[in-house]
Coordinates of C-alpha atoms and ligand atoms in Angstrom, one line a residue:
M18 CA 0.0 0.0 0.0
Q19 CA 1.3 3.4 -0.9
R20 CA 1.8 5.7 2.0
E21 CA 0.0 9.1 1.5
L22 CA 2.4 12.0 1.1
V23 CA 2.3 15.8 1.3
L24 CA 5.2 17.8 -0.2
V25 CA 6.6 20.9 1.4
L26 CA 8.3 23.1 -1.1
D27 CA 11.1 25.0 0.5
F28 CA 11.5 28.7 -0.4
G29 CA 14.2 29.3 2.1
G30 CA 12.2 30.4 5.2
Q31 CA 13.4 29.8 8.7
Y32 CA 10.4 27.6 9.7
N33 CA 10.6 25.1 6.8
Q34 CA 11.4 22.1 8.9
L35 CA 8.9 23.1 11.5
I36 CA 6.1 23.0 8.9
A37 CA 7.2 19.5 7.9
R38 CA 7.2 18.4 11.5
R39 CA 3.8 19.8 12.1
V40 CA 2.4 17.9 9.1
R41 CA 4.0 14.7 10.4
E42 CA 2.7 15.3 13.9
A43 CA -0.7 15.4 12.3
N44 CA 0.1 11.8 11.2
V45 CA 0.7 12.6 7.5
Y46 CA 4.1 11.8 6.0
C47 CA 5.7 14.7 4.2
E48 CA 8.9 15.4 2.5
V49 CA 10.7 18.7 2.0
L50 CA 11.9 19.5 -1.5
P51 CA 13.7 22.6 -2.9
C52 CA 11.3 24.9 -4.6
E53 CA 13.1 24.5 -7.9
V54 CA 12.3 20.8 -8.1
E55 CA 11.0 19.7 -11.5
L56 CA 7.3 19.4 -12.0
D57 CA 7.7 15.8 -13.2
R58 CA 9.3 14.8 -10.0
I59 CA 6.3 16.2 -8.1
I60 CA 3.9 14.4 -10.3
E61 CA 5.8 11.2 -9.9
K62 CA 5.5 11.4 -6.1
K63 CA 1.7 11.7 -6.3
P64 CA 1.3 14.0 -3.3
K65 CA -2.1 14.6 -1.8
G66 CA -1.2 18.2 -1.1
I67 CA 1.6 20.7 -1.6
I68 CA 2.7 23.4 0.9
F69 CA 4.8 26.3 -0.1
T70 CA 6.9 27.6 2.8
G71 CA 7.8 31.2 3.6
G72 CA 11.1 32.7 2.5
P73 CA 13.1 35.9 2.7
S74 CA 12.5 37.1 -0.9
V75 CA 10.0 39.5 -2.5
V76 CA 8.2 38.1 -5.6
Y77 CA 9.2 41.1 -7.7
E78 CA 12.9 40.7 -7.1
E79 CA 15.1 39.5 -9.9
N80 CA 15.9 35.8 -9.2
A81 CA 13.1 35.5 -6.6
P82 CA 12.4 31.8 -6.1
T83 CA 9.4 30.6 -8.0
V84 CA 7.6 27.5 -9.2
D85 CA 6.3 26.3 -12.6
P86 CA 2.7 27.8 -12.6
K87 CA 1.6 24.4 -14.0
I88 CA 1.8 23.2 -10.5
F89 CA -1.6 24.9 -9.9
E90 CA -3.2 22.8 -12.7
L91 CA -2.4 19.4 -11.3
G92 CA -5.6 19.2 -9.3
I93 CA -3.5 18.8 -6.2
P94 CA -4.4 21.2 -3.3
V95 CA -1.8 23.9 -2.6
L96 CA -1.4 25.9 0.5
G97 CA 1.1 28.9 0.4
I98 CA 2.4 30.2 3.6
C99 CA 3.8 33.8 3.9
Y100 CA 6.1 34.1 0.9
G101 CA 4.4 31.0 -0.5
A102 CA 1.1 32.8 -0.3
Q103 CA 2.4 35.9 -2.0
L104 CA 4.0 33.9 -4.7
T105 CA 0.7 32.0 -5.3
A106 CA -1.3 35.3 -5.6
H107 CA 1.3 36.8 -7.8
L108 CA 1.5 33.9 -10.2
M109 CA -2.3 33.7 -10.5
G110 CA -2.6 37.3 -11.4
G111 CA -2.9 39.1 -8.1
T112 CA -0.6 41.8 -6.6
V113 CA 1.8 41.9 -3.8
E114 CA 2.5 45.2 -2.0
K115 CA 4.7 46.6 0.7
A116 CA 2.9 46.8 4.1
S117 CA 2.8 50.2 5.6
N118 CA 4.9 48.9 8.5
R119 CA 6.8 45.7 8.8
E120 CA 4.4 43.4 10.4
Y121 CA 6.0 41.3 13.1
G122 CA 4.5 39.5 16.1
K123 CA 1.2 38.4 17.4
K124 CA -2.0 39.8 15.7
E125 CA -5.7 39.4 16.2
L126 CA -7.1 37.3 13.4
K127 CA -10.6 37.6 12.3
I128 CA -12.1 34.7 10.4
V129 CA -14.3 36.1 7.6
S130 CA -15.5 32.8 6.2
T131 CA -16.4 31.0 9.4
D132 CA -17.7 27.9 7.7
H133 CA -14.6 27.5 5.6
A134 CA -13.1 24.0 5.7
L135 CA -9.7 25.5 6.7
F136 CA -11.3 27.0 9.8
K137 CA -13.2 24.0 11.0
Q138 CA -13.3 24.0 14.9
I139 CA -11.6 27.4 15.0
P140 CA -13.2 30.4 16.9
Q141 CA -14.1 33.4 14.8
E142 CA -11.6 35.6 16.6
T143 CA -8.2 34.1 17.3
S144 CA -4.6 35.2 16.9
C145 CA -1.8 34.6 14.5
W146 CA 1.9 35.2 14.1
M147 CA 3.0 37.5 11.4
S148 CA 6.5 38.2 10.1
H149 CA 6.6 40.0 6.8
T150 CA 7.2 43.3 5.0
Y151 CA 5.1 42.5 1.9
H152 CA 1.6 41.1 1.7
V153 CA -1.0 40.4 -0.9
G154 CA -2.8 43.5 -2.2
N155 CA -5.4 42.5 -4.9
L156 CA -6.4 38.9 -5.1
P157 CA -6.6 37.1 -8.5
T158 CA -10.0 36.5 -10.0
G159 CA -11.8 33.6 -8.4
Y160 CA -10.1 34.1 -5.0
N161 CA -11.7 35.2 -1.8
I162 CA -10.5 36.7 1.5
I163 CA -11.2 34.2 4.3
A164 CA -9.4 35.8 7.2
S165 CA -8.1 39.3 8.0
T166 CA -6.2 41.3 10.6
D167 CA -6.6 45.1 11.1
T168 CA -3.4 45.8 9.1
C169 CA -3.4 42.9 6.7
P170 CA -6.8 42.5 5.0
V171 CA -5.7 39.4 3.0
A172 CA -4.4 37.4 6.0
A173 CA -5.8 34.2 4.4
F174 CA -7.3 33.5 1.0
A175 CA -9.0 30.7 -0.9
N176 CA -9.9 29.5 -4.3
D177 CA -12.2 26.6 -3.5
T178 CA -12.7 25.6 -7.1
Q179 CA -9.1 25.0 -7.7
L180 CA -8.2 24.1 -4.1
I181 CA -5.5 26.8 -3.8
Y182 CA -5.0 28.6 -0.5
G183 CA -2.8 31.1 1.2
F184 CA -1.9 32.1 4.8
Q185 CA 0.0 35.3 5.2
Y186 CA 0.7 34.3 8.8
H187 CA 2.6 31.3 10.1
P188 CA 0.4 28.5 11.2
E189 CA 3.4 26.3 12.1
V190 CA 4.7 28.4 15.0
M191 CA 3.2 28.0 18.5
H192 CA 2.3 31.7 18.6
T193 CA -0.5 30.9 16.2
P194 CA -2.5 28.9 18.8
E195 CA -5.0 27.5 16.2
G196 CA -2.3 27.0 13.6
T197 CA -2.0 23.2 14.1
Q198 CA -5.7 22.8 13.7
M199 CA -5.6 25.0 10.5
L200 CA -2.9 22.8 9.1
K201 CA -4.8 19.7 10.1
N202 CA -7.9 21.1 8.3
F203 CA -5.8 21.6 5.2
L204 CA -4.6 18.0 5.4
Y205 CA -7.8 16.3 6.3
E206 CA -10.6 18.5 5.0
V207 CA -9.0 19.7 1.8
C208 CA -6.4 17.1 0.9
K209 CA -8.6 14.3 2.3
C210 CA -5.7 12.6 4.0
K211 CA -6.4 9.7 6.2
G212 CA -3.4 10.0 8.6
D213 CA -1.4 6.8 8.1
W214 CA 1.9 8.1 9.5
V215 CA 2.0 6.6 12.9
M216 CA 5.3 5.8 14.7
R217 CA 4.0 2.4 15.9
N218 CA 3.3 1.4 12.3
F219 CA 6.6 2.9 11.2
A220 CA 8.5 0.7 13.7
E221 CA 6.6 -2.5 12.7
E222 CA 6.8 -1.8 9.0
S223 CA 10.4 -0.9 9.1
I224 CA 11.3 -4.0 11.1
Q225 CA 9.5 -6.1 8.5
Q226 CA 11.2 -4.3 5.6
L227 CA 14.6 -4.5 7.2
R228 CA 14.2 -8.2 7.7
E229 CA 13.4 -8.7 4.0
K230 CA 16.2 -6.4 2.9
I231 CA 18.9 -7.8 5.1
G232 CA 17.9 -11.5 4.5
D233 CA 20.6 -13.6 6.1
R234 CA 23.4 -11.0 5.7
K235 CA 25.6 -9.7 8.5
V236 CA 25.3 -6.2 9.8
L237 CA 27.7 -4.0 11.8
C238 CA 26.8 -0.9 13.8
A239 CA 29.0 1.6 15.7
L240 CA 26.9 2.2 18.8
S241 CA 27.6 5.4 20.6
G242 CA 24.8 5.3 23.1
G243 CA 23.3 8.4 21.5
V244 CA 19.6 8.5 20.5
D245 CA 20.1 7.9 16.7
S246 CA 22.6 5.0 16.9
S247 CA 20.6 3.4 19.7
V248 CA 17.3 3.5 17.9
A249 CA 18.9 2.4 14.6
A250 CA 20.6 -0.5 16.2
T251 CA 17.5 -1.6 18.1
L252 CA 15.4 -1.6 15.0
I253 CA 17.9 -3.8 13.2
H254 CA 18.3 -6.0 16.2
K255 CA 14.5 -6.5 16.3
A256 CA 14.6 -7.4 12.6
V257 CA 17.6 -9.8 12.4
G258 CA 18.7 -10.4 16.0
H259 CA 22.2 -11.8 16.2
Q260 CA 23.0 -11.1 12.6
L261 CA 23.7 -7.6 13.9
T262 CA 26.9 -6.9 15.8
C263 CA 27.3 -3.6 17.6
I264 CA 30.6 -2.1 18.6
F265 CA 30.6 0.3 21.5
V266 CA 33.9 2.0 22.2
D267 CA 34.5 3.3 25.7
N268 CA 36.9 6.1 25.0
G269 CA 37.2 7.2 28.6
L270 CA 35.6 10.5 27.7
L271 CA 32.0 9.6 28.6
R272 CA 29.9 10.9 31.4
K273 CA 29.5 9.2 34.7
N274 CA 28.1 5.6 34.5
E275 CA 27.5 6.0 30.8
A276 CA 29.5 3.0 29.5
E277 CA 28.1 0.6 32.1
D278 CA 24.6 1.9 31.2
V279 CA 24.9 1.2 27.5
E280 CA 26.2 -2.2 28.2
R281 CA 23.4 -3.0 30.6
V282 CA 20.6 -1.7 28.4
F283 CA 21.7 -3.4 25.2
T284 CA 22.8 -6.7 26.5
E285 CA 20.5 -7.3 29.5
Q286 CA 17.3 -5.7 28.1
F287 CA 17.8 -6.5 24.4
D288 CA 20.3 -9.4 24.2
M289 CA 22.2 -7.7 21.5
N290 CA 25.4 -9.0 20.1
L291 CA 27.4 -6.1 21.6
V292 CA 31.2 -5.8 21.7
C293 CA 32.3 -3.3 24.3
V294 CA 35.8 -2.1 23.8
D295 CA 37.6 -0.7 26.7
A296 CA 39.9 1.8 24.9
R297 CA 40.2 4.3 27.7
K298 CA 43.9 4.1 28.0
D299 CA 44.4 4.3 24.3
F300 CA 42.5 7.5 24.0
L301 CA 44.0 9.2 27.1
S302 CA 47.6 8.4 26.1
Q303 CA 47.0 9.7 22.6
L304 CA 45.6 12.9 24.0
E305 CA 48.4 13.5 26.4
G306 CA 49.6 17.1 26.3
I307 CA 47.2 18.2 23.6
S308 CA 45.2 21.3 24.5
D309 CA 44.1 22.7 21.1
P310 CA 40.3 22.0 20.6
E311 CA 40.6 21.1 16.9
A312 CA 43.7 18.9 17.6
K313 CA 41.7 17.1 20.3
R314 CA 38.8 16.4 17.9
K315 CA 41.2 15.2 15.2
N316 CA 43.1 13.0 17.5
I317 CA 40.0 11.4 19.0
G318 CA 38.5 10.9 15.5
E319 CA 41.7 9.1 14.4
T320 CA 42.0 7.0 17.5
F321 CA 38.3 6.0 17.2
I322 CA 38.8 4.8 13.6
R323 CA 41.9 2.8 14.6
V324 CA 40.2 1.1 17.5
F325 CA 37.0 0.5 15.6
E326 CA 38.9 -0.9 12.6
K327 CA 40.8 -3.3 14.8
E328 CA 37.6 -4.6 16.4
A329 CA 35.8 -4.8 13.1
K330 CA 38.7 -6.9 11.6
K331 CA 38.1 -9.5 14.4
I332 CA 34.5 -9.8 13.2
G333 CA 35.6 -10.2 9.6
A334 CA 33.8 -9.0 6.5
V335 CA 30.2 -7.8 7.0
D336 CA 27.6 -7.1 4.4
L337 CA 26.0 -4.0 5.7
L338 CA 27.1 -1.1 7.8
V339 CA 24.5 0.9 9.8
Q340 CA 24.5 4.7 9.8
G341 CA 22.2 6.7 12.1
T342 CA 21.5 9.4 9.5
I343 CA 18.3 11.3 10.1
Y344 CA 16.0 13.3 7.9
P345 CA 17.4 16.8 8.6
D346 CA 20.8 15.5 7.4
V347 CA 19.4 14.6 4.0
I348 CA 16.9 17.4 3.2
E349 CA 17.8 19.1 0.0
S350 CA 17.0 22.7 0.6
G351 CA 15.7 25.5 -1.6
G352 CA 16.8 29.1 -2.2
T353 CA 19.9 30.3 -0.5
H354 CA 19.0 28.6 2.8
A355 CA 21.0 25.4 2.3
A356 CA 20.6 22.8 5.0
V357 CA 23.8 22.7 7.1
I358 CA 25.2 19.3 7.6
K359 CA 27.3 19.3 10.6
S360 CA 30.1 17.1 9.4
H361 CA 32.0 17.3 12.6
H362 CA 29.1 15.6 14.3
N363 CA 29.3 12.5 12.3
V364 CA 31.8 9.9 13.0
G365 CA 34.2 10.8 10.3
G366 CA 35.2 8.4 7.6
L367 CA 34.1 5.1 9.2
P368 CA 32.9 3.6 5.9
D369 CA 36.4 3.9 4.4
H370 CA 37.8 1.7 7.1
V371 CA 35.4 -1.1 7.3
D372 CA 35.0 -4.0 4.9
F373 CA 31.3 -4.0 3.8
D374 CA 29.1 -3.9 0.7
E375 CA 26.3 -1.5 1.5
I376 CA 25.2 1.2 3.9
I377 CA 21.9 0.9 5.7
E378 CA 20.1 4.0 7.1
P379 CA 16.9 3.0 8.8
L380 CA 16.2 6.5 10.2
K381 CA 16.8 8.6 7.2
D382 CA 13.1 9.6 6.8
L383 CA 12.7 10.6 10.4
F384 CA 12.9 13.9 12.3
K385 CA 14.6 13.7 15.7
D386 CA 11.3 13.7 17.7
E387 CA 10.1 10.9 15.5
V388 CA 13.3 8.9 16.2
R389 CA 12.6 9.3 19.9
Q390 CA 9.0 8.1 19.4
V391 CA 10.2 5.0 17.5
G392 CA 12.7 4.4 20.4
R393 CA 9.8 4.4 22.8
E394 CA 7.8 2.1 20.6
L395 CA 10.8 -0.3 20.7
G396 CA 10.9 -0.2 24.4
L397 CA 14.1 1.7 24.9
P398 CA 14.4 3.3 28.3
E399 CA 13.4 7.0 28.6
H400 CA 16.9 8.1 29.6
V401 CA 18.2 6.7 26.3
V402 CA 15.4 8.1 24.2
E403 CA 15.5 11.6 25.9
R404 CA 19.3 11.8 26.0
Q405 CA 20.5 15.2 25.3
P406 CA 23.0 15.8 22.5
F407 CA 26.5 14.8 23.5
P408 CA 29.5 15.6 21.3
G409 CA 31.5 12.7 19.8
P410 CA 34.8 13.9 21.5
G411 CA 32.9 13.9 24.8
L412 CA 34.3 15.3 27.9
A413 CA 37.6 16.0 26.1
I414 CA 36.1 19.3 24.8
R415 CA 34.7 20.1 28.2
V416 CA 38.0 19.9 30.0
I417 CA 39.5 23.1 28.7
G418 CA 43.2 22.7 27.9
D419 CA 45.1 19.6 28.5
I420 CA 43.3 16.5 29.7
T421 CA 44.2 14.3 32.7
E422 CA 42.4 11.5 34.3
E423 CA 42.1 13.6 37.5
K424 CA 40.4 16.5 35.7
L425 CA 38.0 14.1 33.9
A426 CA 37.0 12.5 37.2
I427 CA 36.3 16.0 38.8
L428 CA 34.2 17.0 35.8
R429 CA 32.3 13.7 35.7
D430 CA 31.2 14.1 39.3
A431 CA 30.3 17.7 39.0
D432 CA 28.4 17.2 35.7
Y433 CA 26.5 14.3 37.3
I434 CA 25.2 16.5 40.2
Y435 CA 24.3 19.3 37.8
R436 CA 22.3 16.9 35.6
E437 CA 20.7 15.3 38.6
E438 CA 19.5 18.6 40.0
I439 CA 18.1 19.8 36.7
K440 CA 16.1 16.6 36.4
K441 CA 14.9 16.9 40.0
A442 CA 13.8 20.5 39.2
G443 CA 11.8 19.1 36.2
L444 CA 13.8 21.3 33.8
N445 CA 15.4 18.5 31.7
R446 CA 12.9 18.8 28.8
E447 CA 12.9 22.5 28.4
I448 CA 16.6 22.9 28.6
W449 CA 17.9 21.5 25.4
Q450 CA 21.5 20.8 26.5
Y451 CA 23.0 21.3 29.9
F452 CA 26.5 20.3 31.1
A453 CA 29.5 21.3 33.1
V454 CA 32.8 22.5 31.9
L455 CA 36.1 22.3 33.8
T456 CA 37.6 25.7 32.9
G457 CA 41.2 24.9 33.8
I458 CA 41.3 28.2 35.7
R459 CA 42.3 27.9 39.4
T460 CA 41.3 30.5 41.8
V461 CA 41.6 31.2 45.5
G462 CA 38.9 30.2 47.9
V463 CA 38.3 29.5 51.6
M464 CA 36.9 26.4 53.1
G465 CA 36.6 26.3 56.9
D466 CA 39.8 27.9 58.1
E467 CA 41.7 26.9 55.1
R468 CA 42.6 28.7 51.9
T469 CA 42.0 26.6 48.8
Y470 CA 43.4 27.0 45.3
N471 CA 41.1 25.0 43.1
Y472 CA 39.3 24.8 39.8
T473 CA 36.5 27.0 38.6
L474 CA 33.6 25.0 37.1
G475 CA 31.5 26.5 34.3
L476 CA 27.9 25.5 34.0
R477 CA 26.2 25.7 30.6
G478 CA 22.5 25.4 29.9
V479 CA 20.9 26.3 26.6
T480 CA 17.5 26.3 24.9
S481 CA 17.5 25.5 21.2
T482 CA 15.7 23.5 18.6
D483 CA 18.6 22.3 16.5
G484 CA 21.8 23.4 18.0
M485 CA 22.4 25.9 15.2
T486 CA 21.3 28.8 17.4
A487 CA 20.8 28.8 21.1
D488 CA 19.9 31.0 24.0
W489 CA 21.1 30.5 27.6
A490 CA 18.6 28.9 29.8
R491 CA 17.1 31.0 32.6
I492 CA 17.6 28.4 35.3
P493 CA 15.8 29.7 38.5
Y494 CA 18.3 31.0 41.1
P495 CA 17.2 28.5 43.8
V496 CA 18.0 25.6 41.5
L497 CA 21.4 27.1 40.7
E498 CA 22.0 27.6 44.3
T499 CA 21.4 24.0 45.1
I500 CA 23.6 22.9 42.3
S501 CA 26.4 25.2 43.4
T502 CA 26.3 24.2 47.0
R503 CA 26.2 20.5 46.2
I504 CA 29.1 20.6 43.8
V505 CA 31.5 22.5 46.0
N506 CA 30.6 20.4 49.0
E507 CA 30.6 17.0 47.2
V508 CA 33.3 17.3 44.6
N509 CA 36.9 17.7 45.6
G510 CA 38.9 20.1 43.5
I511 CA 36.2 22.8 42.8
N512 CA 35.8 25.9 44.8
R513 CA 34.1 28.3 42.4
I514 CA 31.2 28.0 40.0
V515 CA 30.1 30.3 37.2
Y516 CA 27.1 30.2 34.9
D517 CA 27.5 30.9 31.2
I518 CA 25.1 33.7 30.0
T519 CA 26.0 33.9 26.4
S520 CA 23.8 32.9 23.5
K521 CA 24.9 31.3 20.2
P522 CA 25.9 33.2 18.3
P523 CA 28.2 34.8 19.3
A524 CA 29.3 32.0 21.6
T525 CA 29.0 28.3 20.7
I526 CA 27.2 25.8 22.9
E527 CA 30.4 23.9 23.8
W528 CA 33.3 25.9 25.1
E529 CA 35.8 24.3 22.8
Ligands
XMP627 P1 28.6 24.1 19.1 O1 29.5 24.0 20.3 O2 29.2 24.1 17.8 O3 27.7 22.8 19.2 O4 27.6 25.3 19.2 C1 26.5 22.6 18.5 C2 26.0 21.2 18.8 O5 27.0 20.2 18.3 C3 27.6 19.5 19.4 N1 29.0 19.4 19.1 C4 29.6 18.3 18.6 N2 29.1 17.1 18.3 N3 31.2 16.3 17.6 C5 29.9 16.1 17.8 O6 29.5 15.0 17.6 C6 31.8 17.5 17.9 O7 33.0 17.7 17.7 C7 30.9 18.5 18.4 N4 31.1 19.8 18.8 C8 29.9 20.3 19.2 C9 27.3 20.3 20.7 O8 27.3 19.4 21.8 C10 26.0 20.9 20.3 O9 24.9 20.0 20.6

């Protein structure tokens, strides 16, 4: 059975992936394609609906991104959002004009056509999030205004004969409280979707497909303990059991109890064929005396490959190598807004060093939150599924300067307390990433009657959606107080604690 599909055409707006995620949250599978995609490719995919995203351009600019107007003749419903709405109006013969003021922020939205399919279950007066300088002036013939704000008469428009629609506002952001319902209305009332994108089904179907695809072949996976590799490995394990071998490398740069935990979850709970390699000494000796951040990363990457290669050789040739690639890594993007693939995040060059025939990427269609849902369906524990991002080089880039076993031990204990208290305070979901940094600076302190000369610990906590930009988390003072008191009392070697209050940019999330 063919899964129903909606296409999101990317015009370079900042919320493009968010639109796609909202569609998927509404249980409809969607893919993001660059706006310049050929019409034939769209037709081939047989979408039930097409959404044009926003974007930074103005339709009258030279080289403004556009689409083949034949897209409107396919009989497939189209919903344009922001720039997408302006472009639709423009291509169909309407006008786009400069708003008297740049419209930004929350606006009262008045539904003009209260019985319109797009506004089913939506109150007549609601609010919406605007962010634009241009908006639709005159509508093309056959089009009607279906919602307005006081400064933007054409806040939403419709051509119900051709099933072409536009929202000047952003239904995908949470500041448009009824936005999710509006998108659902487009999907279910207009495109007549049924909603067959459910993570439980995904897990079941994908296990079945993996079983067929893999047959009796041997599979190898580098398990890091992170969400993606854990879920990928578990899917494949459910499909082919012991035909999968996972290699987990303990590089000595992991957080407290992490290595033991990975081993416990995957061997006790899942009976995986797991090779745990204790390479702590290897990594530490290679890192000795190195304090430059990039040199550390390079060094760790090379050691990892050497260790992994050695273990993989013991297993012998395998047929398939698992990669935990997820959808944001593979999205082809439109306009000038190219998807940024964070190459330093991926274990560099592994495929060049392992003897295998084919790569298998079971998560390549999923967004991160979907990967987590699949993990839950598969029975992975919550602490694995909800694990915050952790850099490949681990604590090595959180011990500033040169790395010693003693510094790592101090950092591990302090970081553990920090994370424990954040969880206790119930903040672990809203803070995207939180960790401690051993700054390498020693300062004078006093404990009891004695002077101390110990390390300063940095605490970092950020809110973010994808790690590309981030804001520092406003952790309540009483929580910071408990964390600070516990760490200086319980961890030897730290006598001062600072909290990092820089956003990204200009800072980065990690300190190195
Ligand atoms: P920055 O520090 O660049 O971090 O703002 C953005 C996100 O990437 C993670 N990060 C890394 N992940 N290898 C990784 O696998 C690395 O070398 C690395 N450096 C940073 C960081 O934790 C954050 O989530």
